[in-house]
Every structure is written in C-alpha cells, then in structure tokens.
Amino acid sequence: MKTTVRLRVNGVERSHQIEPRLLLVHYLRDILGLTGTHIGCDTSTCGACTVLLNGQAVKSCTVFAVQADGAEVTTIEGLARNGELHPVQEGFWEHHALQCGYCTPGMIIAAAQLLARNPSPTEDEIRHGLEGNLCRCTGYQHIVEAVQYAAQKMRERK
Ligand code: FES
Ligand code: FES
C-alpha cells in the first residue's frame, strides 16, 4: 500500500506516492536524488544523515518520510543561498575541517542549527552541540575552528 507525501525540500514542493515504511533518508537520496545526505550507520549513531526538518536537525535515518508530510526539509544541497556558501560551509573550507568528507554534510547541518540557536557558542557548547555527529578523520579540532569562524562571520553580517 502506498501513501502520498507532500513536502518542501530546499524550497521546492515535492509530492510522491511512497511506501509508509520508507525512511526520509532513502526518500531524499533514492527518490529525489539528493545524495549529499549520507548514510553512515543506520543505527542513529553517526549523524551523517542529518537534515533540517522545520529548522530542527534530525537524523533522517530515524524519520519516516511520511512523518515529514507538510514539512520544510533542508539538506546540504539547500544550504547555500544565491550561489553563496553558508558561513558554516565557508568555515569548513577555510579551516580544512574535512578529510574524506563522509560526515561533512551532516556535521555542517548540525552546526548550522547550533548557530541558529546560539550565535556565540563557547568551544564546549560547540563540542556538545555536535556530539551526535561522528567524524572518523579530523579529530574534531578543525571542525570546532570552522564553527567558530562561521559564528564570527554570522555575527559580523548582522
Ligand atoms: Fe543516520 Fe548514521 S546514518 S545516524
Ligand atoms: Fe571523514 Fe569526517 S571527514 S568522517
């Protein structure tokens, strides 16, 4: 049995007939082709699948696509605006905050939510805010620096 899901993804209205058991991450990747959202574990541990659901960071491997019906979803593909990188994306670029890049989309989405809630986080608050996202490569220091860079950029732009 299929059901209709309607949602807005990166500013675009989407509507599909899907199986109710389809996970949001599979909907984004397999049906919409938005493969920037990664799957690292399938056990809600790694955070590689993190997207914004109505502005809240969620692990899209733990959400059914039908639960996002009527919602606004932002993936890594939708974070840049008018050809300009989001300050967190810019921070990752400037501070070499990635190596293999597997964790990066989820890490950036989680950091964007963190800064939307707390524009001036301490280092501890950044580490705490990103604790649901695992990186096997960087040792986290560059990621923290990237978020600090983004926080400063965002404060300057206000
Ligand atoms: Fe969703 Fe790892 S794939 S938390
Ligand atoms: Fe490789 Fe984070 S950059 S897992």
PDB file of C-alpha atoms and ligand atoms in Angstrom:
ATOM      1  CA  MET A   1       0.000   0.000   0.000  1.00  0.00           C
ATOM      2  CA  LYS A   2       1.336   3.438  -0.900  1.00  0.00           C
ATOM      3  CA  THR A   3       0.564   6.804   0.560  1.00  0.00           C
ATOM      4  CA  THR A   4       1.085  10.341  -0.686  1.00  0.00           C
ATOM      5  CA  VAL A   5       3.721  12.539   0.890  1.00  0.00           C
ATOM      6  CA  ARG A   6       3.931  16.268   0.161  1.00  0.00           C
ATOM      7  CA  LEU A   7       6.770  18.353   1.469  1.00  0.00           C
ATOM      8  CA  ARG A   8       9.032  21.216   0.582  1.00  0.00           C
ATOM      9  CA  VAL A   9      12.666  20.265   0.097  1.00  0.00           C
ATOM     10  CA  ASN A  10      15.247  23.018  -0.314  1.00  0.00           C
ATOM     11  CA  GLY A  11      12.458  25.390  -1.308  1.00  0.00           C
ATOM     12  CA  VAL A  12      10.896  23.079  -3.908  1.00  0.00           C
ATOM     13  CA  GLU A  13       7.463  21.477  -3.486  1.00  0.00           C
ATOM     14  CA  ARG A  14       7.641  17.690  -3.780  1.00  0.00           C
ATOM     15  CA  SER A  15       4.914  15.080  -3.874  1.00  0.00           C
ATOM     16  CA  HIS A  16       5.255  11.333  -4.289  1.00  0.00           C
ATOM     17  CA  GLN A  17       3.459   8.086  -3.698  1.00  0.00           C
ATOM     18  CA  ILE A  18       5.638   6.127  -1.299  1.00  0.00           C
ATOM     19  CA  GLU A  19       5.533   3.144   0.991  1.00  0.00           C
ATOM     20  CA  PRO A  20       4.826   4.230   4.583  1.00  0.00           C
ATOM     21  CA  ARG A  21       7.962   2.383   5.761  1.00  0.00           C
ATOM     22  CA  LEU A  22      10.279   4.463   3.557  1.00  0.00           C
ATOM     23  CA  LEU A  23      12.831   6.355   5.645  1.00  0.00           C
ATOM     24  CA  LEU A  24      13.316  10.050   4.999  1.00  0.00           C
ATOM     25  CA  VAL A  25      16.979   9.488   4.132  1.00  0.00           C
ATOM     26  CA  HIS A  26      16.035   6.991   1.422  1.00  0.00           C
ATOM     27  CA  TYR A  27      13.335   9.330   0.112  1.00  0.00           C
ATOM     28  CA  LEU A  28      15.879  12.148  -0.176  1.00  0.00           C
ATOM     29  CA  ARG A  29      18.608  10.038  -1.727  1.00  0.00           C
ATOM     30  CA  ASP A  30      16.782   7.477  -3.836  1.00  0.00           C
ATOM     31  CA  ILE A  31      13.669   9.350  -4.954  1.00  0.00           C
ATOM     32  CA  LEU A  32      14.839  12.973  -5.008  1.00  0.00           C
ATOM     33  CA  GLY A  33      18.463  12.171  -5.907  1.00  0.00           C
ATOM     34  CA  LEU A  34      19.810  14.365  -3.097  1.00  0.00           C
ATOM     35  CA  THR A  35      22.781  12.168  -2.316  1.00  0.00           C
ATOM     36  CA  GLY A  36      24.582  14.802  -0.261  1.00  0.00           C
ATOM     37  CA  THR A  37      22.753  13.342   2.722  1.00  0.00           C
ATOM     38  CA  HIS A  38      24.836  10.311   3.653  1.00  0.00           C
ATOM     39  CA  ILE A  39      24.105   7.036   5.398  1.00  0.00           C
ATOM     40  CA  GLY A  40      26.850   6.010   7.777  1.00  0.00           C
ATOM     41  CA  CYS A  41      25.338   3.600  10.247  1.00  0.00           C
ATOM     42  CA  ASP A  42      21.573   3.050  10.041  1.00  0.00           C
ATOM     43  CA  THR A  43      21.509   2.922  13.841  1.00  0.00           C
ATOM     44  CA  SER A  44      21.081   6.660  14.576  1.00  0.00           C
ATOM     45  CA  THR A  45      24.636   6.903  15.845  1.00  0.00           C
ATOM     46  CA  CYS A  46      26.778   8.731  13.300  1.00  0.00           C
ATOM     47  CA  GLY A  47      24.769  11.787  12.219  1.00  0.00           C
ATOM     48  CA  ALA A  48      25.895  11.572   8.569  1.00  0.00           C
ATOM     49  CA  CYS A  49      22.212  11.644   7.571  1.00  0.00           C
ATOM     50  CA  THR A  50      21.366  14.865   9.457  1.00  0.00           C
ATOM     51  CA  VAL A  51      18.945  17.266   7.751  1.00  0.00           C
ATOM     52  CA  LEU A  52      16.813  20.153   8.962  1.00  0.00           C
ATOM     53  CA  LEU A  53      13.144  19.305   9.436  1.00  0.00           C
ATOM     54  CA  ASN A  54      11.222  22.537  10.017  1.00  0.00           C
ATOM     55  CA  GLY A  55      14.518  24.054  11.122  1.00  0.00           C
ATOM     56  CA  GLN A  56      15.372  21.295  13.582  1.00  0.00           C
ATOM     57  CA  ALA A  57      18.307  18.979  12.957  1.00  0.00           C
ATOM     58  CA  VAL A  58      17.124  15.368  12.748  1.00  0.00           C
ATOM     59  CA  LYS A  59      18.800  12.132  11.792  1.00  0.00           C
ATOM     60  CA  SER A  60      16.878  11.299   8.655  1.00  0.00           C
ATOM     61  CA  CYS A  61      17.569   7.569   9.095  1.00  0.00           C
ATOM     62  CA  THR A  62      15.298   7.677  12.143  1.00  0.00           C
ATOM     63  CA  VAL A  63      12.380   9.506  10.498  1.00  0.00           C
ATOM     64  CA  PHE A  64       9.835   8.012   8.127  1.00  0.00           C
ATOM     65  CA  ALA A  65       9.306  10.124   5.036  1.00  0.00           C
ATOM     66  CA  VAL A  66       5.574  10.239   5.819  1.00  0.00           C
ATOM     67  CA  GLN A  67       6.413  11.915   9.146  1.00  0.00           C
ATOM     68  CA  ALA A  68       7.796  14.806   7.117  1.00  0.00           C
ATOM     69  CA  ASP A  69       4.484  15.277   5.301  1.00  0.00           C
ATOM     70  CA  GLY A  70       3.741  19.000   5.107  1.00  0.00           C
ATOM     71  CA  ALA A  71       7.171  19.918   6.444  1.00  0.00           C
ATOM     72  CA  GLU A  72      10.058  22.007   5.207  1.00  0.00           C
ATOM     73  CA  VAL A  73      13.256  19.999   4.768  1.00  0.00           C
ATOM     74  CA  THR A  74      16.712  21.439   4.168  1.00  0.00           C
ATOM     75  CA  THR A  75      19.568  19.223   3.060  1.00  0.00           C
ATOM     76  CA  ILE A  76      23.180  20.146   2.444  1.00  0.00           C
ATOM     77  CA  GLU A  77      22.256  20.908  -1.184  1.00  0.00           C
ATOM     78  CA  GLY A  78      19.912  23.667   0.008  1.00  0.00           C
ATOM     79  CA  LEU A  79      22.169  25.444   2.466  1.00  0.00           C
ATOM     80  CA  ALA A  80      23.963  27.803   0.074  1.00  0.00           C
ATOM     81  CA  ARG A  81      21.961  30.883  -0.940  1.00  0.00           C
ATOM     82  CA  ASN A  82      22.205  32.672  -4.294  1.00  0.00           C
ATOM     83  CA  GLY A  83      25.462  30.933  -5.093  1.00  0.00           C
ATOM     84  CA  GLU A  84      26.996  31.920  -1.754  1.00  0.00           C
ATOM     85  CA  LEU A  85      28.138  29.269   0.666  1.00  0.00           C
ATOM     86  CA  HIS A  86      26.557  29.187   4.108  1.00  0.00           C
ATOM     87  CA  PRO A  87      29.082  30.560   6.647  1.00  0.00           C
ATOM     88  CA  VAL A  88      29.485  27.063   8.107  1.00  0.00           C
ATOM     89  CA  GLN A  89      30.342  25.688   4.667  1.00  0.00           C
ATOM     90  CA  GLU A  90      32.793  28.546   4.239  1.00  0.00           C
ATOM     91  CA  GLY A  91      34.304  27.753   7.657  1.00  0.00           C
ATOM     92  CA  PHE A  92      34.838  24.116   6.726  1.00  0.00           C
ATOM     93  CA  TRP A  93      36.575  25.268   3.554  1.00  0.00           C
ATOM     94  CA  GLU A  94      38.758  27.840   5.304  1.00  0.00           C
ATOM     95  CA  HIS A  95      39.734  25.609   8.219  1.00  0.00           C
ATOM     96  CA  HIS A  96      40.241  22.329   6.354  1.00  0.00           C
ATOM     97  CA  ALA A  97      37.570  20.754   8.520  1.00  0.00           C
ATOM     98  CA  LEU A  98      37.145  17.651   6.417  1.00  0.00           C
ATOM     99  CA  GLN A  99      39.201  14.841   5.045  1.00  0.00           C
ATOM    100  CA  CYS A 100      37.144  12.064   3.454  1.00  0.00           C
ATOM    101  CA  GLY A 101      34.040  14.267   3.677  1.00  0.00           C
ATOM    102  CA  TYR A 102      31.670  11.492   4.641  1.00  0.00           C
ATOM    103  CA  CYS A 103      30.495  13.104   7.874  1.00  0.00           C
ATOM    104  CA  THR A 104      30.638  16.630   6.466  1.00  0.00           C
ATOM    105  CA  PRO A 105      27.069  17.259   5.208  1.00  0.00           C
ATOM    106  CA  GLY A 106      25.563  16.111   8.494  1.00  0.00           C
ATOM    107  CA  MET A 107      28.180  17.941  10.525  1.00  0.00           C
ATOM    108  CA  ILE A 108      27.513  21.194   8.630  1.00  0.00           C
ATOM    109  CA  ILE A 109      23.739  20.896   9.001  1.00  0.00           C
ATOM    110  CA  ALA A 110      24.078  20.232  12.738  1.00  0.00           C
ATOM    111  CA  ALA A 111      26.453  23.188  13.098  1.00  0.00           C
ATOM    112  CA  ALA A 112      24.065  25.454  11.176  1.00  0.00           C
ATOM    113  CA  GLN A 113      21.297  24.583  13.616  1.00  0.00           C
ATOM    114  CA  LEU A 114      23.638  25.113  16.566  1.00  0.00           C
ATOM    115  CA  LEU A 115      24.490  28.642  15.387  1.00  0.00           C
ATOM    116  CA  ALA A 116      20.866  29.465  14.600  1.00  0.00           C
ATOM    117  CA  ARG A 117      20.085  28.727  18.244  1.00  0.00           C
ATOM    118  CA  ASN A 118      23.249  30.101  19.809  1.00  0.00           C
ATOM    119  CA  PRO A 119      25.135  32.721  17.771  1.00  0.00           C
ATOM    120  CA  SER A 120      28.063  32.870  20.218  1.00  0.00           C
ATOM    121  CA  PRO A 121      28.753  29.336  21.408  1.00  0.00           C
ATOM    122  CA  THR A 122      31.749  28.522  23.576  1.00  0.00           C
ATOM    123  CA  GLU A 123      34.096  25.765  22.441  1.00  0.00           C
ATOM    124  CA  ASP A 124      32.408  23.414  24.920  1.00  0.00           C
ATOM    125  CA  GLU A 125      28.988  24.319  23.566  1.00  0.00           C
ATOM    126  CA  ILE A 126      30.162  23.614  20.012  1.00  0.00           C
ATOM    127  CA  ARG A 127      31.561  20.232  21.014  1.00  0.00           C
ATOM    128  CA  HIS A 128      28.399  19.434  22.948  1.00  0.00           C
ATOM    129  CA  GLY A 129      26.191  20.624  20.067  1.00  0.00           C
ATOM    130  CA  LEU A 130      27.971  18.339  17.616  1.00  0.00           C
ATOM    131  CA  GLU A 131      28.247  15.287  19.843  1.00  0.00           C
ATOM    132  CA  GLY A 132      25.611  13.454  17.795  1.00  0.00           C
ATOM    133  CA  ASN A 133      27.839  13.640  14.735  1.00  0.00           C
ATOM    134  CA  LEU A 134      30.866  11.389  14.411  1.00  0.00           C
ATOM    135  CA  CYS A 135      33.963  12.040  12.321  1.00  0.00           C
ATOM    136  CA  ARG A 136      36.478   9.277  11.764  1.00  0.00           C
ATOM    137  CA  CYS A 137      39.097  11.534  10.205  1.00  0.00           C
ATOM    138  CA  THR A 138      39.623  15.018  11.550  1.00  0.00           C
ATOM    139  CA  GLY A 139      39.986  14.702  15.296  1.00  0.00           C
ATOM    140  CA  TYR A 140      37.323  17.454  15.572  1.00  0.00           C
ATOM    141  CA  GLN A 141      39.653  20.396  16.269  1.00  0.00           C
ATOM    142  CA  HIS A 142      39.346  21.808  12.745  1.00  0.00           C
ATOM    143  CA  ILE A 143      35.600  21.302  12.836  1.00  0.00           C
ATOM    144  CA  VAL A 144      35.357  23.341  16.042  1.00  0.00           C
ATOM    145  CA  GLU A 145      37.504  26.067  14.457  1.00  0.00           C
ATOM    146  CA  ALA A 146      35.278  26.061  11.380  1.00  0.00           C
ATOM    147  CA  VAL A 147      32.191  26.594  13.517  1.00  0.00           C
ATOM    148  CA  GLN A 148      33.904  29.388  15.459  1.00  0.00           C
ATOM    149  CA  TYR A 149      34.798  31.010  12.130  1.00  0.00           C
ATOM    150  CA  ALA A 150      31.177  30.713  10.968  1.00  0.00           C
ATOM    151  CA  ALA A 151      29.841  32.135  14.226  1.00  0.00           C
ATOM    152  CA  GLN A 152      32.031  35.200  13.844  1.00  0.00           C
ATOM    153  CA  LYS A 153      31.039  35.641  10.174  1.00  0.00           C
ATOM    154  CA  MET A 154      27.366  35.414  11.040  1.00  0.00           C
ATOM    155  CA  ARG A 155      27.709  37.959  13.858  1.00  0.00           C
ATOM    156  CA  GLU A 156      29.563  40.351  11.538  1.00  0.00           C
ATOM    157  CA  ARG A 157      26.828  40.085   8.906  1.00  0.00           C
ATOM    158  CA  LYS A 158      24.093  41.103  11.339  1.00  0.00           C
TER     159      LYS A 158
HETATM  160 FE1  FES B   1      21.656   8.190  10.364  1.00  0.00          FE
HETATM  161 FE2  FES B   1      24.081   7.264  10.983  1.00  0.00          FE
HETATM  162  S1  FES B   1      23.012   7.081   9.099  1.00  0.00           S
HETATM  163  S2  FES B   1      22.731   8.434  12.217  1.00  0.00           S
HETATM  164 FE1  FES B   2      35.999  11.686   7.148  1.00  0.00          FE
HETATM  165 FE2  FES B   2      34.656  13.166   8.901  1.00  0.00          FE
HETATM  166  S1  FES B   2      35.962  13.850   7.306  1.00  0.00           S
HETATM  167  S2  FES B   2      34.491  11.042   8.579  1.00  0.00           S
END
